[in-house]
Short mmCIF file of C-alpha atoms and ligand atoms in Angstrom, two decimals:
data_model
loop_
_atom_site.label_atom_id
_atom_site.label_comp_id
_atom_site.label_asym_id
_atom_site.label_seq_id
_atom_site.Cartn_x
_atom_site.Cartn_y
_atom_site.Cartn_z
CA MET A 1 -16.59 9.98 -12.93
CA ARG A 2 -14.99 7.48 -16.40
CA PHE A 3 -15.09 3.96 -15.65
CA ALA A 4 -11.84 2.33 -16.56
CA ASP A 5 -11.63 -1.26 -18.03
CA PRO A 6 -8.33 -2.56 -16.19
CA GLN A 7 -7.88 -4.93 -18.95
CA ARG A 8 -7.40 -1.00 -21.16
CA LEU A 9 -6.04 0.69 -18.30
CA THR A 10 -2.92 -1.77 -17.71
CA PRO A 11 -0.77 -1.62 -20.39
CA PHE A 12 -1.35 2.58 -20.92
CA VAL A 13 -0.07 2.44 -17.61
CA ALA A 14 2.79 0.85 -18.39
CA ASP A 15 3.12 1.93 -21.63
CA ILE A 16 3.49 4.93 -19.65
CA PHE A 17 6.19 3.93 -16.82
CA ARG A 18 7.92 2.47 -20.12
CA ALA A 19 8.28 5.37 -22.02
CA ALA A 20 9.53 7.35 -19.38
CA GLY A 21 12.46 4.71 -19.23
CA SER A 22 11.93 1.71 -16.99
CA HIS A 23 12.30 -2.25 -19.45
CA ASP A 24 9.15 -3.83 -20.17
CA ASP A 25 8.84 -6.33 -16.98
CA GLU A 26 9.27 -3.15 -14.37
CA ALA A 27 6.54 -0.61 -16.46
CA ARG A 28 4.53 -4.23 -16.15
CA GLN A 29 4.69 -4.68 -13.06
CA ILE A 30 4.43 -1.12 -11.66
CA ALA A 31 1.21 -0.92 -14.31
CA GLU A 32 -0.83 -4.89 -12.90
CA HIS A 33 0.09 -3.49 -9.13
CA LEU A 34 -1.18 -0.05 -9.24
CA VAL A 35 -4.09 -1.02 -11.32
CA SER A 36 -4.65 -4.00 -8.91
CA ALA A 37 -4.49 -2.10 -6.00
CA ASN A 38 -7.81 0.23 -7.37
CA LEU A 39 -9.50 -3.04 -8.31
CA THR A 40 -9.00 -3.96 -4.58
CA GLY A 41 -11.22 -0.52 -3.90
CA HIS A 42 -7.54 1.46 -2.71
CA ASP A 43 -7.20 4.15 -4.78
CA SER A 44 -5.73 6.23 -2.34
CA HIS A 45 -3.35 2.71 -3.49
CA GLY A 46 -3.59 3.00 -7.24
CA ILE A 47 -3.19 5.07 -10.59
CA GLY A 48 -3.53 7.55 -8.38
CA MET A 49 0.01 7.69 -7.93
CA ILE A 50 2.31 7.31 -11.13
CA PRO A 51 2.02 12.29 -11.22
CA ALA A 52 3.89 11.29 -8.61
CA TYR A 53 6.02 8.98 -8.95
CA LEU A 54 6.62 10.60 -12.08
CA LEU A 55 7.83 13.33 -9.88
CA HIS A 56 10.20 11.63 -7.96
CA LEU A 57 11.51 10.10 -11.34
CA ARG A 58 12.72 13.94 -12.17
CA ASP A 59 13.91 15.14 -8.92
CA GLY A 60 16.04 11.49 -9.57
CA PHE A 61 15.18 9.91 -6.09
CA VAL A 62 13.48 6.71 -7.80
CA HIS A 63 15.96 5.23 -10.79
CA PRO A 64 14.72 3.05 -13.34
CA ASN A 65 15.74 -0.86 -14.03
CA ARG A 66 17.61 -1.55 -9.94
CA GLN A 67 17.12 -4.89 -8.98
CA PRO A 68 17.33 -5.74 -4.80
CA VAL A 69 20.46 -6.94 -4.01
CA ARG A 70 20.95 -9.79 -0.89
CA VAL A 71 23.80 -7.40 1.81
CA GLY A 72 23.60 -9.33 4.19
CA GLY A 73 22.17 -11.81 6.71
CA THR A 74 21.79 -15.70 6.97
CA GLU A 75 19.02 -18.14 5.86
CA PRO A 76 16.63 -17.91 7.24
CA PHE A 77 17.50 -14.27 7.45
CA SER A 78 18.08 -12.24 3.87
CA VAL A 79 18.83 -8.53 4.09
CA PHE A 80 18.30 -6.82 1.09
CA ASP A 81 18.62 -2.94 -0.13
CA GLY A 82 16.62 -1.72 -2.54
CA GLN A 83 18.99 0.61 -4.66
CA MET A 84 15.90 3.34 -4.85
CA GLY A 85 14.45 1.65 -8.36
CA TYR A 86 10.79 1.26 -7.50
CA GLY A 87 9.27 -0.14 -5.27
CA GLN A 88 6.71 -3.02 -6.92
CA PRO A 89 9.15 -4.75 -8.72
CA ILE A 90 11.17 -4.61 -6.30
CA ALA A 91 9.43 -5.50 -3.17
CA ASN A 92 7.44 -7.80 -5.50
CA ALA A 93 10.88 -10.52 -5.99
CA VAL A 94 12.07 -9.96 -2.26
CA THR A 95 8.79 -11.40 -1.82
CA ALA A 96 9.33 -13.74 -4.49
CA GLU A 97 12.93 -14.70 -2.08
CA ALA A 98 11.61 -15.18 1.34
CA ALA A 99 8.59 -17.32 0.06
CA ALA A 100 11.57 -19.60 -1.53
CA VAL A 101 13.45 -19.40 2.68
CA ALA A 102 10.71 -20.35 3.45
CA LYS A 103 9.68 -23.11 2.07
CA ARG A 104 13.23 -24.17 2.44
CA HIS A 105 14.06 -23.82 6.27
CA GLY A 106 10.06 -23.67 6.77
CA VAL A 107 10.56 -19.68 8.63
CA SER A 108 11.63 -16.26 6.48
CA VAL A 109 13.03 -13.26 8.46
CA THR A 110 13.76 -10.19 5.44
CA THR A 111 14.01 -7.07 5.48
CA LEU A 112 14.06 -4.41 2.26
CA ARG A 113 15.81 -1.21 3.10
CA ASN A 114 16.19 2.52 0.69
CA VAL A 115 13.34 1.12 -1.77
CA GLN A 116 11.28 3.90 -3.49
CA HIS A 117 6.79 2.94 -2.46
CA VAL A 118 6.33 -0.28 -3.31
CA GLY A 119 2.54 0.78 -2.23
CA ARG A 120 -0.24 -1.22 -1.43
CA ILE A 121 1.14 -3.98 1.55
CA GLY A 122 -1.22 -6.13 1.52
CA ALA A 123 -1.02 -7.16 -2.42
CA TYR A 124 2.12 -8.97 -1.16
CA GLY A 125 0.74 -10.64 1.85
CA GLU A 126 -1.57 -12.01 -1.12
CA GLN A 127 1.45 -12.87 -3.26
CA LEU A 128 2.35 -15.35 0.23
CA SER A 129 -0.92 -16.22 1.66
CA ALA A 130 -1.37 -17.96 -2.61
CA GLN A 131 0.83 -20.06 -0.93
CA GLY A 132 -0.34 -21.41 1.62
CA LEU A 133 2.57 -19.05 3.81
CA LEU A 134 1.64 -17.35 6.38
CA ALA A 135 2.79 -12.87 6.60
CA MET A 136 3.59 -10.30 8.82
CA ILE A 137 4.81 -7.36 7.25
CA PHE A 138 6.39 -3.93 9.21
CA VAL A 139 6.59 -0.70 6.70
CA ASN A 140 7.89 2.34 7.46
CA ALA A 141 7.42 4.93 5.27
CA VAL A 142 9.79 7.91 4.65
CA HIS A 143 9.34 11.62 2.35
CA ALA A 144 11.00 15.26 3.59
CA VAL A 145 7.74 16.25 5.50
CA SER A 146 6.13 13.74 7.69
CA CYS A 147 2.14 13.04 8.21
CA VAL A 148 1.29 12.24 11.02
CA ALA A 149 1.46 13.10 14.39
CA PRO A 150 1.78 11.16 17.44
CA PHE A 151 -0.74 10.05 20.02
CA GLY A 152 -1.50 13.19 21.92
CA GLY A 153 1.45 15.29 19.89
CA SER A 154 0.09 17.89 17.65
CA GLU A 155 3.07 18.25 15.05
CA PRO A 156 3.95 15.42 12.84
CA ARG A 157 6.60 13.29 12.51
CA LEU A 158 6.60 9.59 11.14
CA MET A 159 4.84 8.55 7.55
CA THR A 160 1.71 6.69 7.51
CA ASN A 161 3.24 3.28 8.66
CA PRO A 162 1.52 0.45 6.86
CA ILE A 163 0.74 -3.13 8.33
CA CYS A 164 -0.58 -6.36 6.93
CA ILE A 165 -1.23 -9.61 7.90
CA ALA A 166 -1.91 -12.04 5.03
CA ILE A 167 -2.78 -15.95 6.26
CA PRO A 168 -3.97 -18.54 4.01
CA GLY A 169 -6.99 -20.30 4.52
CA PRO A 170 -10.72 -21.80 2.86
CA GLN A 171 -11.32 -17.69 3.06
CA PRO A 172 -7.59 -16.13 3.59
CA VAL A 173 -6.90 -13.59 6.00
CA LEU A 174 -5.80 -10.09 4.48
CA LEU A 175 -4.97 -7.53 7.15
CA ASP A 176 -3.39 -4.59 5.84
CA PHE A 177 -4.17 -0.74 6.88
CA ALA A 178 -2.21 1.89 7.09
CA THR A 179 -1.78 2.99 11.06
CA SER A 180 -3.06 6.75 10.48
CA ALA A 181 -6.40 7.09 10.88
CA ILE A 182 -6.18 7.71 7.55
CA ALA A 183 -4.03 6.77 4.55
CA MET A 184 -2.43 10.00 3.20
CA GLY A 185 -3.39 8.96 -0.49
CA LYS A 186 -7.71 8.71 0.75
CA THR A 187 -6.36 12.06 2.38
CA ARG A 188 -5.30 12.98 -1.93
CA VAL A 189 -8.78 11.62 -3.28
CA ALA A 190 -10.60 13.28 -1.67
CA TYR A 191 -9.02 16.64 -2.31
CA ASN A 192 -8.79 15.76 -5.39
CA LYS A 193 -12.82 15.28 -5.82
CA GLY A 194 -13.65 18.44 -3.03
CA VAL A 195 -14.89 16.16 -0.06
CA PRO A 196 -14.07 16.12 3.81
CA VAL A 197 -13.53 13.03 4.76
CA ALA A 198 -15.40 11.29 8.51
CA PRO A 199 -14.36 13.07 12.10
CA GLY A 200 -11.22 12.16 14.06
CA ARG A 201 -8.85 12.01 11.05
CA LEU A 202 -6.61 14.98 10.40
CA ILE A 203 -6.06 17.45 13.05
CA ASP A 204 -5.27 20.74 11.27
CA HIS A 205 -1.58 22.91 11.70
CA GLU A 206 -2.43 24.40 15.63
CA GLY A 207 -3.58 20.57 16.38
CA ARG A 208 -7.67 20.38 16.13
CA PRO A 209 -9.57 18.02 14.88
CA THR A 210 -10.65 19.34 10.98
CA THR A 211 -12.50 17.15 8.70
CA ASP A 212 -10.67 18.75 5.14
CA PRO A 213 -8.27 17.03 3.53
CA ALA A 214 -6.21 21.29 2.66
CA VAL A 215 -4.68 20.25 5.57
CA ILE A 216 -2.78 18.51 4.52
CA TRP A 217 -2.04 18.98 0.40
CA GLU A 218 -1.96 23.08 1.47
CA GLU A 219 0.06 25.18 4.00
CA PRO A 220 -0.38 25.88 6.60
CA LYS A 221 -0.18 22.28 7.11
CA GLY A 222 -1.66 20.29 9.53
CA ALA A 223 -1.54 16.27 10.50
CA LEU A 224 -3.85 12.82 9.95
CA VAL A 225 -3.48 11.18 13.53
CA PRO A 226 -3.17 7.56 14.37
CA PHE A 227 -5.67 5.26 14.29
CA GLY A 228 -6.80 3.65 17.35
CA GLU A 229 -5.11 6.19 19.63
CA HIS A 230 -2.13 4.90 22.43
CA LYS A 231 -2.57 1.81 20.32
CA GLY A 232 -2.53 2.58 16.57
CA TRP A 233 0.17 5.19 17.45
CA GLY A 234 2.08 2.43 19.40
CA LEU A 235 1.34 0.20 16.31
CA ALA A 236 3.30 3.28 13.85
CA PHE A 237 6.31 3.13 15.90
CA VAL A 238 7.31 -0.47 16.28
CA ALA A 239 6.62 -0.35 12.00
CA GLU A 240 8.84 2.34 11.96
CA LEU A 241 11.51 0.48 15.00
CA LEU A 242 10.85 -2.35 12.77
CA GLY A 243 10.59 -1.78 8.74
CA GLY A 244 12.95 1.45 9.29
CA VAL A 245 15.40 1.16 12.27
CA LEU A 246 15.92 -2.30 12.11
CA ALA A 247 15.98 -2.92 8.64
CA GLY A 248 18.83 -0.41 8.47
CA GLY A 249 17.54 2.24 6.47
CA PRO A 250 16.12 5.65 7.00
CA ASP A 251 13.76 5.72 10.13
CA SER A 252 12.00 10.08 10.29
CA SER A 253 13.63 11.26 12.41
CA GLU A 254 17.42 10.71 10.21
CA ALA A 255 17.56 14.14 7.53
CA PRO A 256 13.54 15.56 8.39
CA GLY A 257 13.28 17.66 5.71
CA GLN A 258 15.35 16.08 2.68
CA PRO A 259 13.46 15.83 -0.61
CA ARG A 260 13.99 12.37 -1.25
CA GLY A 261 10.43 11.05 -2.73
CA LEU A 262 8.70 8.48 -0.51
CA VAL A 263 11.76 6.29 0.31
CA ASN A 264 9.99 2.31 2.24
CA GLY A 265 11.21 0.27 4.95
CA LEU A 266 10.21 -3.27 4.65
CA PHE A 267 10.05 -6.26 7.70
CA MET A 268 8.70 -9.33 6.47
CA ILE A 269 8.35 -12.89 8.81
CA VAL A 270 6.92 -16.07 5.95
CA MET A 271 6.24 -19.10 7.59
CA GLN A 272 4.29 -22.19 7.01
CA PRO A 273 0.73 -22.47 9.31
CA ASP A 274 1.94 -26.07 9.01
CA ARG A 275 5.26 -26.70 11.13
CA LEU A 276 2.68 -25.01 13.90
CA LEU A 277 -0.15 -27.56 13.31
CA GLU A 278 0.30 -30.17 10.73
CA GLY A 279 -2.71 -31.81 9.06
CA GLY A 280 -4.88 -28.67 8.11
CA VAL A 281 -6.17 -28.91 11.25
CA PHE A 282 -5.22 -24.73 10.78
CA ALA A 283 -6.91 -24.13 7.70
CA GLN A 284 -10.43 -25.96 9.34
CA THR A 285 -11.10 -24.59 12.67
CA ALA A 286 -10.07 -21.09 11.07
CA GLU A 287 -13.74 -21.85 8.88
CA ARG A 288 -15.22 -22.77 11.99
CA LEU A 289 -14.04 -19.76 13.84
CA THR A 290 -14.63 -17.78 9.94
CA ALA A 291 -18.55 -18.78 9.77
CA TYR A 292 -18.56 -18.78 13.93
CA VAL A 293 -18.10 -14.50 13.80
CA LYS A 294 -19.85 -13.81 10.54
CA SER A 295 -22.89 -15.60 12.54
CA SER A 296 -23.34 -12.39 14.32
CA ARG A 297 -26.37 -10.75 13.23
CA ALA A 298 -25.32 -7.23 11.09
CA ALA A 299 -26.68 -4.20 12.81
CA ASP A 300 -27.12 -2.76 9.93
CA GLU A 301 -28.86 -5.95 7.09
CA ALA A 302 -26.60 -3.47 4.53
CA ASN A 303 -23.14 -4.83 5.92
CA PRO A 304 -23.44 -7.80 7.34
CA VAL A 305 -20.41 -8.76 9.53
CA ARG A 306 -17.19 -9.60 7.01
CA VAL A 307 -13.04 -11.08 7.92
CA PRO A 308 -10.47 -8.78 7.11
CA GLY A 309 -9.61 -8.93 3.01
CA GLU A 310 -13.71 -9.58 2.63
CA PRO A 311 -14.20 -6.49 0.93
CA GLU A 312 -11.14 -5.88 -0.90
CA GLN A 313 -12.64 -9.60 -2.81
CA ALA A 314 -16.49 -8.31 -3.05
CA ALA A 315 -14.14 -4.55 -4.49
CA ARG A 316 -12.47 -6.85 -7.80
CA GLN A 317 -15.52 -8.82 -8.57
CA ALA A 318 -17.07 -4.98 -8.68
CA ARG A 319 -14.96 -3.40 -10.55
CA GLU A 320 -14.18 -5.73 -12.82
CA ARG A 321 -17.26 -6.29 -13.97
CA ASP A 322 -17.70 -2.50 -13.83
CA GLY A 323 -14.95 -1.21 -14.77
CA ILE A 324 -13.10 0.98 -12.20
CA PRO A 325 -13.84 4.37 -11.74
CA ILE A 326 -11.54 7.67 -11.77
CA ASP A 327 -12.16 11.14 -10.67
CA GLU A 328 -11.63 13.91 -13.14
CA THR A 329 -8.50 15.71 -11.15
CA THR A 330 -6.50 12.38 -11.34
CA TRP A 331 -7.40 11.25 -15.12
CA ARG A 332 -7.02 15.29 -15.74
CA GLN A 333 -2.42 14.57 -14.00
CA ILE A 334 -2.02 11.41 -15.31
CA VAL A 335 -2.83 11.85 -18.59
CA HIS A 336 -0.82 15.19 -17.93
CA GLY A 337 2.38 13.26 -17.04
CA ALA A 338 1.40 10.62 -20.70
CA THR A 339 0.69 13.23 -23.01
CA ALA A 340 4.34 14.90 -21.34
CA LEU A 341 6.11 11.05 -22.55
CA GLY A 342 4.41 10.96 -25.79
CA VAL A 343 2.05 8.12 -24.33
CA GLU A 344 -1.82 8.11 -25.69
CA PRO A 345 -4.44 8.06 -23.33
CA PRO A 346 -7.45 5.28 -24.39
CA SER A 347 -10.73 6.77 -23.48
CA PHE A 348 -13.21 5.48 -20.99
CA PRO A 349 -16.87 5.24 -20.64
CA GLU A 350 -17.92 8.77 -17.81
CA ARG A 351 -21.01 8.39 -16.00
CA ASP A 352 -21.83 8.79 -12.38
CA ALA A 353 -20.38 7.56 -9.73
N1 LIG B 1 3.48 2.24 0.50
C1 LIG B 1 3.19 2.99 1.53
O1 LIG B 1 4.19 3.42 2.05
C2 LIG B 1 1.61 2.74 2.53
C3 LIG B 1 1.50 3.29 3.61
C4 LIG B 1 0.04 3.79 3.93
C5 LIG B 1 -0.74 2.53 2.77
N2 LIG B 1 -0.36 1.84 2.34
C6 LIG B 1 -1.90 0.85 2.07
O2 LIG B 1 -2.38 1.41 1.73
C7 LIG B 1 -4.05 0.73 1.48
C8 LIG B 1 -4.64 1.44 2.52
O3 LIG B 1 -4.93 1.46 3.77
P1 LIG B 1 -6.07 2.04 4.74
O4 LIG B 1 -5.26 1.91 6.37
O5 LIG B 1 -6.75 2.61 3.93
O6 LIG B 1 -6.64 1.02 4.35
P2 LIG B 1 -8.09 0.80 5.24
O7 LIG B 1 -8.85 1.44 6.39
O8 LIG B 1 -9.63 0.54 4.00
O9 LIG B 1 -8.98 -1.03 6.07
C9 LIG B 1 -8.09 -2.18 5.05
C10 LIG B 1 -8.20 -2.93 6.17
O10 LIG B 1 -9.64 -3.86 5.91
C11 LIG B 1 -10.11 -4.82 6.28
N3 LIG B 1 -11.44 -4.33 6.66
C12 LIG B 1 -11.67 -2.87 6.06
N4 LIG B 1 -13.10 -2.59 6.66
C13 LIG B 1 -13.65 -3.97 6.70
C14 LIG B 1 -14.71 -4.51 7.88
N5 LIG B 1 -16.11 -4.53 7.41
N6 LIG B 1 -14.94 -5.77 8.24
C15 LIG B 1 -13.59 -7.07 8.73
N7 LIG B 1 -12.42 -5.83 6.98
C16 LIG B 1 -12.90 -4.65 7.17
C17 LIG B 1 -9.82 -4.78 5.06
O11 LIG B 1 -9.78 -6.57 4.40
C18 LIG B 1 -7.65 -4.22 5.37
O12 LIG B 1 -7.53 -6.11 5.59
C19 LIG B 1 -3.16 -0.68 2.42
O13 LIG B 1 -2.67 -1.86 1.36
C20 LIG B 1 -1.77 -0.13 2.42
O14 LIG B 1 -1.00 -1.13 3.08
C21 LIG B 1 0.63 2.01 2.19
#
């Protein structure tokens, strides 16, 4: 493993996107988002995405330096089209607009369609909760080849459709997960490391349970299963309806097999919590509730009860201190892309993970 200093990694990643045609600000926003995903422990949505983004650029699916265009809705409703630009800068801009509208009206309801991969949805939730806003975000993802089988199905029909709920407070809550039993990127990380995934996450091409991540990355392809059986499947389907169909963008039933990069659609409700419960009562009571649930004695002392968002905070502290671990395959793929663009990779110390 290499351990990368985030302060040196971020400008290197920005240099790659700048060399690939993005303006400074766009390259910086993509780099900051990817490195921040690694810092929060979500390597599946960190710099390991760079090779895929460069392929999408080469194939003409993502267009540098596009801005979101407002195409409909009357405040507090807004409909944005991402013009197939890079997801992170476009979703950052739309999130900022959703926050501004929620501050004017108490609530905003926003959709974003036709945007390439927006990355870790929690990043947008964090931006909103840092401003005292509560957010619920449902996202669909569309790719030429789907990877998640419906509950009870043996062939994939959807992607990993993430959902994020961000709640502000002294201990901000960030619930942010893929609706598959494992995120697609985590199967890539396991495949690159040559390790199995936990049981109950994957099926092979005949619908049989397996722990081998190769079923996602090699033919014949299997599928991820939804988390939480029929309940997770229900959330995945709802995210497709809201993030895809209601946002007016593509959904997984539209031209399956058509190459299009990795397209996301977002449905976002943002609100000021004190419009419902005034005088900081919500924050105070949430603090009491948090302390109460965390008072449950841990079944395993090494793993105390935590609330959603705490694992990401802990990972950030540890990785800012110790560096971001990058496996050999991922680093080789990134260096290959960088070198082809004339960007010199920095060197980072290697040690056992
Ligand atoms: N853009 C896309 O198309 C797309 C698609 C899928 C996933 N994603 C992103 O991938 C990332 C990873 O998703 P994932 O499903 O692998 O996440 P995950 O399984 O690691 O779950 C993360 C969530 O669970 C919480 N959590 C973890 N351990 C906990 C514990 N012990 N106690 C309490 N809460 C705990 C975390 O705080 C977080 O809210 C997310 O950021 C998601 O937005 C993006």
